[in-house]
Amino acid sequence: MCSVGLGLGRKTPSTQQVLLELGKRGPGFECSGTEEKKVVGMTKRAENPQVHRGQYHPGECKALQRVAILIPHRNREKHLVYLLEHLHPFLQRQQLEYGIYIIHQAGSKKFNRAKLLNVGYLEALKDENWDCFVFHDVDLVPENDLNLYKCEDQPKHLVVGRNSTGYRLRYSGYFGGVTALSREQFFKVNGFSNNYWGWGGEDDDLRLRVELHRMKIIRPTPEVGKYTMIFHTRDIGNEVNMERVKLLHQVSRVWKTDGLSSCAYKLLSVDYNPLYINITVDFWSGP
């Protein structure tokens, strides 16, 4: 069995290093969805020779858990490349058996982070019987190797603090950014709601689902649960969801019928790239 922590000790680059590195790429690094594969392909394959078709298996031991990292995405290639460059070595130092899934929303409909993560869970389980799912925003980079990307007997919130909030919890009950739930925990709450179009509310909805099932959210210590947020302006198509408060008041009534059990989507493609699996979906129509 792998001894989690054996390869730990390094820290992810500081905020200043992140901004400096992104600045080196220059404004011309931004691209459209049609160029996505070309840009993300710039991530250095040579530095991750043991990653094959988006998955990594520790060479000298058997991992205790099989972990799927799910990253919702649209038009954020610069952030995605930077995250992948640092996430692969971070996970390998933790001696995890893992796969990275990028779930890309095609089309111009408002962004739906929660529904993309439901899709990621459903599609990833067609590949492997993953034990643990880490739901990961594309603009958050972990700073401490001791922040273990594995599931526990209760749902885990990994972002205790980030540079943009002075490394303090955003608010009491915050459950967004990066979370880890086991396969059974996520299934038990019927996943995320599919009805949060635009920014905000879906992470609070998931927290309420967890609490309705009498589960307790756990977190690492503030020193361990630190992240660098890559600053950006609000994306077009991801405007603030003005319906979020109304939706949150309905959680106890609708969670059984709104979630994994009702997640309709059109699967456009599944591409197995060297360092990640890219799942592209359309939400304009059903499957």
Short mmCIF file of C-alpha atoms in Angstrom, two decimals:
data_model
loop_
_atom_site.label_atom_id
_atom_site.label_comp_id
_atom_site.label_asym_id
_atom_site.label_seq_id
_atom_site.Cartn_x
_atom_site.Cartn_y
_atom_site.Cartn_z
CA MET A 1 0.00 0.00 0.00
CA CYS A 2 1.13 3.58 -0.65
CA SER A 3 2.11 5.58 2.40
CA VAL A 4 0.42 8.91 1.69
CA GLY A 5 2.87 11.66 2.48
CA LEU A 6 6.06 9.82 1.58
CA GLY A 7 6.84 12.14 -1.32
CA LEU A 8 5.62 15.36 0.29
CA GLY A 9 7.56 18.41 1.25
CA ARG A 10 7.42 20.83 -1.66
CA LYS A 11 5.01 23.74 -1.94
CA THR A 12 3.24 25.08 -4.99
CA PRO A 13 4.63 28.44 -6.26
CA SER A 14 3.53 31.61 -4.49
CA THR A 15 0.95 34.04 -5.82
CA GLN A 16 3.70 36.27 -7.17
CA GLN A 17 5.25 33.33 -9.03
CA VAL A 18 1.87 32.36 -10.48
CA LEU A 19 1.24 35.85 -11.82
CA LEU A 20 4.78 36.12 -13.16
CA GLU A 21 4.50 32.81 -14.98
CA LEU A 22 1.11 33.68 -16.47
CA GLY A 23 2.46 37.05 -17.52
CA LYS A 24 5.26 35.36 -19.46
CA ARG A 25 2.68 33.69 -21.66
CA GLY A 26 1.51 37.10 -22.84
CA PRO A 27 -1.95 38.32 -23.84
CA GLY A 28 -1.82 36.31 -27.04
CA PHE A 29 -2.05 33.12 -25.04
CA GLU A 30 -5.84 33.45 -24.75
CA CYS A 31 -7.74 31.36 -27.27
CA SER A 32 -11.17 30.15 -28.25
CA GLY A 33 -12.71 26.72 -27.70
CA THR A 34 -11.69 25.54 -31.16
CA GLU A 35 -8.03 25.92 -30.17
CA GLU A 36 -8.42 24.27 -26.78
CA LYS A 37 -6.69 20.98 -27.53
CA LYS A 38 -3.71 22.74 -29.13
CA VAL A 39 -3.20 25.07 -26.17
CA VAL A 40 -3.68 22.53 -23.39
CA GLY A 41 -1.33 20.24 -25.32
CA MET A 42 1.45 22.70 -24.46
CA THR A 43 1.49 21.25 -20.95
CA LYS A 44 4.82 19.50 -20.64
CA ARG A 45 4.36 15.80 -21.33
CA ALA A 46 8.04 15.07 -20.66
CA GLU A 47 7.66 16.07 -17.01
CA ASN A 48 4.91 13.47 -16.45
CA PRO A 49 6.12 10.35 -18.28
CA GLN A 50 4.06 8.01 -16.10
CA VAL A 51 0.77 9.74 -16.90
CA HIS A 52 -1.06 7.89 -19.65
CA ARG A 53 -4.40 8.96 -21.13
CA GLY A 54 -4.97 11.29 -18.19
CA GLN A 55 -4.32 8.68 -15.51
CA TYR A 56 -1.46 7.96 -13.13
CA HIS A 57 -0.67 4.82 -11.14
CA PRO A 58 2.09 4.86 -8.47
CA GLY A 59 4.90 2.60 -9.62
CA GLU A 60 6.09 1.21 -6.30
CA CYS A 61 2.92 0.73 -4.26
CA LYS A 62 -0.84 0.26 -4.44
CA ALA A 63 -2.83 3.41 -3.69
CA LEU A 64 -5.45 3.25 -0.95
CA GLN A 65 -7.96 5.17 -3.08
CA ARG A 66 -8.58 5.79 -6.76
CA VAL A 67 -9.27 9.49 -7.18
CA ALA A 68 -10.98 11.31 -10.08
CA ILE A 69 -10.25 15.04 -10.35
CA LEU A 70 -13.15 16.82 -12.10
CA ILE A 71 -12.53 20.32 -13.51
CA PRO A 72 -15.43 22.26 -15.11
CA HIS A 73 -14.25 24.44 -17.96
CA ARG A 74 -15.08 26.93 -20.68
CA ASN A 75 -12.77 29.52 -22.25
CA ARG A 76 -10.19 29.43 -19.45
CA GLU A 77 -7.29 27.75 -21.25
CA LYS A 78 -4.54 29.85 -19.70
CA HIS A 79 -5.67 28.91 -16.20
CA LEU A 80 -6.17 25.28 -17.18
CA VAL A 81 -2.65 24.88 -18.54
CA TYR A 82 -1.13 26.42 -15.44
CA LEU A 83 -3.23 24.27 -13.10
CA LEU A 84 -2.32 21.06 -14.94
CA GLU A 85 1.38 21.92 -14.86
CA HIS A 86 1.26 22.05 -11.07
CA LEU A 87 -1.51 19.60 -10.23
CA HIS A 88 0.14 16.53 -11.77
CA PRO A 89 3.37 16.70 -9.71
CA PHE A 90 1.35 17.71 -6.63
CA LEU A 91 -0.82 14.58 -6.90
CA GLN A 92 2.14 12.33 -7.70
CA ARG A 93 4.00 13.49 -4.60
CA GLN A 94 0.94 12.32 -2.65
CA GLN A 95 1.32 8.90 -4.32
CA LEU A 96 -2.27 8.90 -5.50
CA GLU A 97 -3.78 6.79 -8.22
CA TYR A 98 -5.73 9.41 -10.11
CA GLY A 99 -7.33 10.59 -13.34
CA ILE A 100 -7.93 14.19 -14.41
CA TYR A 101 -11.15 14.98 -16.28
CA ILE A 102 -11.80 18.33 -17.94
CA ILE A 103 -15.53 18.79 -18.51
CA HIS A 104 -15.98 21.40 -21.21
CA GLN A 105 -19.30 23.15 -21.85
CA ALA A 106 -19.81 23.84 -25.55
CA GLY A 107 -22.15 26.47 -26.95
CA SER A 108 -23.17 29.89 -25.67
CA LYS A 109 -25.70 29.00 -23.00
CA LYS A 110 -24.91 30.30 -19.51
CA PHE A 111 -22.19 28.34 -17.73
CA ASN A 112 -23.44 25.59 -15.40
CA ARG A 113 -20.59 24.48 -13.14
CA ALA A 114 -22.73 22.12 -11.08
CA LYS A 115 -24.21 20.27 -14.04
CA LEU A 116 -20.75 19.89 -15.60
CA LEU A 117 -19.55 18.23 -12.40
CA ASN A 118 -22.53 15.87 -12.44
CA VAL A 119 -21.56 14.98 -16.01
CA GLY A 120 -17.97 14.42 -14.93
CA TYR A 121 -19.02 12.02 -12.19
CA LEU A 122 -21.30 10.03 -14.51
CA GLU A 123 -18.84 9.86 -17.41
CA ALA A 124 -15.77 9.14 -15.25
CA LEU A 125 -17.51 6.11 -13.75
CA LYS A 126 -17.84 4.72 -17.27
CA ASP A 127 -14.01 4.60 -17.33
CA GLU A 128 -13.15 3.35 -13.87
CA ASN A 129 -14.82 2.56 -10.57
CA TRP A 130 -13.34 5.62 -8.84
CA ASP A 131 -13.48 5.68 -5.03
CA CYS A 132 -13.16 9.43 -4.54
CA PHE A 133 -14.12 12.53 -6.52
CA VAL A 134 -12.42 15.91 -6.16
CA PHE A 135 -14.50 18.75 -7.64
CA HIS A 136 -11.94 21.38 -8.58
CA ASP A 137 -12.24 24.95 -9.92
CA VAL A 138 -9.79 25.75 -12.71
CA ASP A 139 -8.45 28.93 -11.08
CA LEU A 140 -7.37 27.48 -7.72
CA VAL A 141 -3.85 26.10 -7.22
CA PRO A 142 -3.05 24.21 -3.97
CA GLU A 143 -0.10 25.58 -2.03
CA ASN A 144 0.66 22.82 0.47
CA ASP A 145 1.42 19.17 -0.32
CA LEU A 146 -0.10 18.12 3.01
CA ASN A 147 -3.55 19.08 1.69
CA LEU A 148 -4.39 15.50 0.77
CA TYR A 149 -6.61 14.91 -2.24
CA LYS A 150 -8.37 11.87 -0.84
CA CYS A 151 -11.79 11.20 0.63
CA GLU A 152 -12.65 10.62 4.27
CA ASP A 153 -15.67 9.22 6.07
CA GLN A 154 -17.28 12.67 5.80
CA PRO A 155 -17.35 15.15 2.86
CA LYS A 156 -14.23 17.30 2.80
CA HIS A 157 -13.77 20.96 1.90
CA LEU A 158 -10.17 21.63 0.93
CA VAL A 159 -10.15 25.43 0.44
CA VAL A 160 -9.84 26.82 3.95
CA GLY A 161 -8.27 30.02 2.64
CA ARG A 162 -6.91 31.61 -0.50
CA ASN A 163 -4.79 34.61 -1.33
CA SER A 164 -7.78 36.66 -2.52
CA THR A 165 -9.44 36.45 0.94
CA GLY A 166 -6.30 36.86 3.04
CA TYR A 167 -6.24 33.08 3.49
CA ARG A 168 -9.43 33.15 5.52
CA LEU A 169 -12.58 31.11 4.94
CA ARG A 170 -14.84 33.17 2.64
CA TYR A 171 -17.82 32.77 4.97
CA SER A 172 -19.11 30.33 7.55
CA GLY A 173 -20.44 27.30 5.71
CA TYR A 174 -18.48 27.95 2.51
CA PHE A 175 -18.23 24.69 0.55
CA GLY A 176 -16.92 25.81 -2.84
CA GLY A 177 -13.71 25.86 -4.85
CA VAL A 178 -12.34 22.37 -4.18
CA THR A 179 -14.31 19.64 -2.44
CA ALA A 180 -13.86 15.89 -2.04
CA LEU A 181 -16.69 13.38 -1.72
CA SER A 182 -16.56 9.64 -2.00
CA ARG A 183 -18.50 7.89 -4.75
CA GLU A 184 -21.12 6.85 -2.19
CA GLN A 185 -21.41 10.26 -0.52
CA PHE A 186 -22.01 12.07 -3.82
CA PHE A 187 -24.53 9.47 -4.97
CA LYS A 188 -26.33 9.63 -1.62
CA VAL A 189 -27.08 13.37 -1.99
CA ASN A 190 -28.00 12.92 -5.69
CA GLY A 191 -25.02 15.06 -6.72
CA PHE A 192 -25.35 18.76 -7.50
CA SER A 193 -28.51 20.51 -8.60
CA ASN A 194 -28.70 20.99 -12.39
CA ASN A 195 -30.53 24.31 -12.14
CA TYR A 196 -27.79 26.82 -11.28
CA TRP A 197 -27.09 28.72 -14.50
CA GLY A 198 -24.40 31.38 -14.11
CA TRP A 199 -22.28 32.14 -11.05
CA GLY A 200 -23.14 31.30 -7.46
CA GLY A 201 -25.30 29.14 -5.23
CA GLU A 202 -24.50 25.61 -6.38
CA ASP A 203 -21.87 25.00 -3.69
CA ASP A 204 -24.27 26.14 -0.95
CA ASP A 205 -26.90 23.84 -2.44
CA LEU A 206 -24.49 20.91 -2.16
CA ARG A 207 -23.69 21.85 1.45
CA LEU A 208 -27.42 21.81 2.28
CA ARG A 209 -27.75 18.37 0.67
CA VAL A 210 -24.86 17.11 2.78
CA GLU A 211 -26.40 18.54 5.94
CA LEU A 212 -29.83 17.07 5.12
CA HIS A 213 -28.15 13.67 5.19
CA ARG A 214 -26.61 14.39 8.58
CA MET A 215 -23.09 14.37 7.25
CA LYS A 216 -20.50 16.75 8.65
CA ILE A 217 -18.12 18.79 6.49
CA ILE A 218 -14.47 18.48 7.52
CA ARG A 219 -11.51 20.68 6.57
CA PRO A 220 -7.73 20.64 6.87
CA THR A 221 -6.04 23.18 9.13
CA PRO A 222 -5.79 26.78 7.84
CA GLU A 223 -2.06 26.38 7.25
CA VAL A 224 -2.60 23.30 5.10
CA GLY A 225 -5.77 24.29 3.21
CA LYS A 226 -4.19 27.26 1.39
CA TYR A 227 -4.73 28.06 -2.30
CA THR A 228 -3.58 30.63 -4.81
CA MET A 229 -6.47 31.98 -6.84
CA ILE A 230 -5.53 33.10 -10.35
CA PHE A 231 -7.24 36.46 -10.67
CA HIS A 232 -9.62 37.07 -13.57
CA THR A 233 -12.63 39.12 -14.53
CA ARG A 234 -16.12 37.63 -14.61
CA ASP A 235 -16.52 35.48 -17.72
CA ILE A 236 -19.13 36.37 -20.32
CA GLY A 237 -21.82 33.72 -19.98
CA ASN A 238 -21.13 33.24 -16.27
CA GLU A 239 -22.97 36.24 -14.87
CA VAL A 240 -24.28 36.19 -11.30
CA ASN A 241 -27.25 33.84 -10.92
CA MET A 242 -30.11 36.03 -9.67
CA GLU A 243 -32.24 32.95 -8.94
CA ARG A 244 -29.80 31.35 -6.52
CA VAL A 245 -31.51 32.40 -3.27
CA LYS A 246 -34.88 31.10 -4.46
CA LEU A 247 -33.29 27.82 -5.53
CA LEU A 248 -31.58 27.40 -2.17
CA HIS A 249 -34.92 27.60 -0.40
CA GLN A 250 -36.14 24.62 -2.43
CA VAL A 251 -33.32 22.18 -1.70
CA SER A 252 -35.09 20.06 0.92
CA ARG A 253 -38.05 19.65 -1.43
CA VAL A 254 -36.30 18.92 -4.73
CA TRP A 255 -32.99 17.20 -3.99
CA LYS A 256 -34.35 13.73 -4.76
CA THR A 257 -35.48 14.68 -8.27
CA ASP A 258 -32.92 17.35 -9.21
CA GLY A 259 -29.38 16.04 -9.54
CA LEU A 260 -27.60 12.98 -10.88
CA SER A 261 -30.93 11.28 -11.44
CA SER A 262 -32.11 14.03 -13.81
CA CYS A 263 -28.87 15.15 -15.47
CA ALA A 264 -29.66 15.38 -19.20
CA TYR A 265 -26.94 16.35 -21.65
CA LYS A 266 -25.66 15.72 -25.14
CA LEU A 267 -22.23 14.12 -25.12
CA LEU A 268 -20.25 15.59 -28.02
CA SER A 269 -16.88 13.93 -27.48
CA VAL A 270 -14.55 12.15 -25.07
CA ASP A 271 -10.89 12.67 -25.93
CA TYR A 272 -8.09 10.83 -24.14
CA ASN A 273 -5.14 13.19 -24.21
CA PRO A 274 -1.78 12.31 -22.62
CA LEU A 275 -2.35 14.37 -19.46
CA TYR A 276 -6.14 14.56 -19.12
CA ILE A 277 -9.46 13.27 -20.41
CA ASN A 278 -11.51 15.97 -22.15
CA ILE A 279 -15.29 15.55 -22.03
CA THR A 280 -17.27 18.01 -24.16
CA VAL A 281 -21.02 18.37 -23.67
CA ASP A 282 -23.88 20.51 -24.88
CA PHE A 283 -26.76 21.50 -22.60
CA TRP A 284 -29.07 22.95 -25.25
CA SER A 285 -30.72 19.59 -25.76
CA GLY A 286 -31.11 16.27 -24.01
CA PRO A 287 -28.92 13.21 -24.68
#
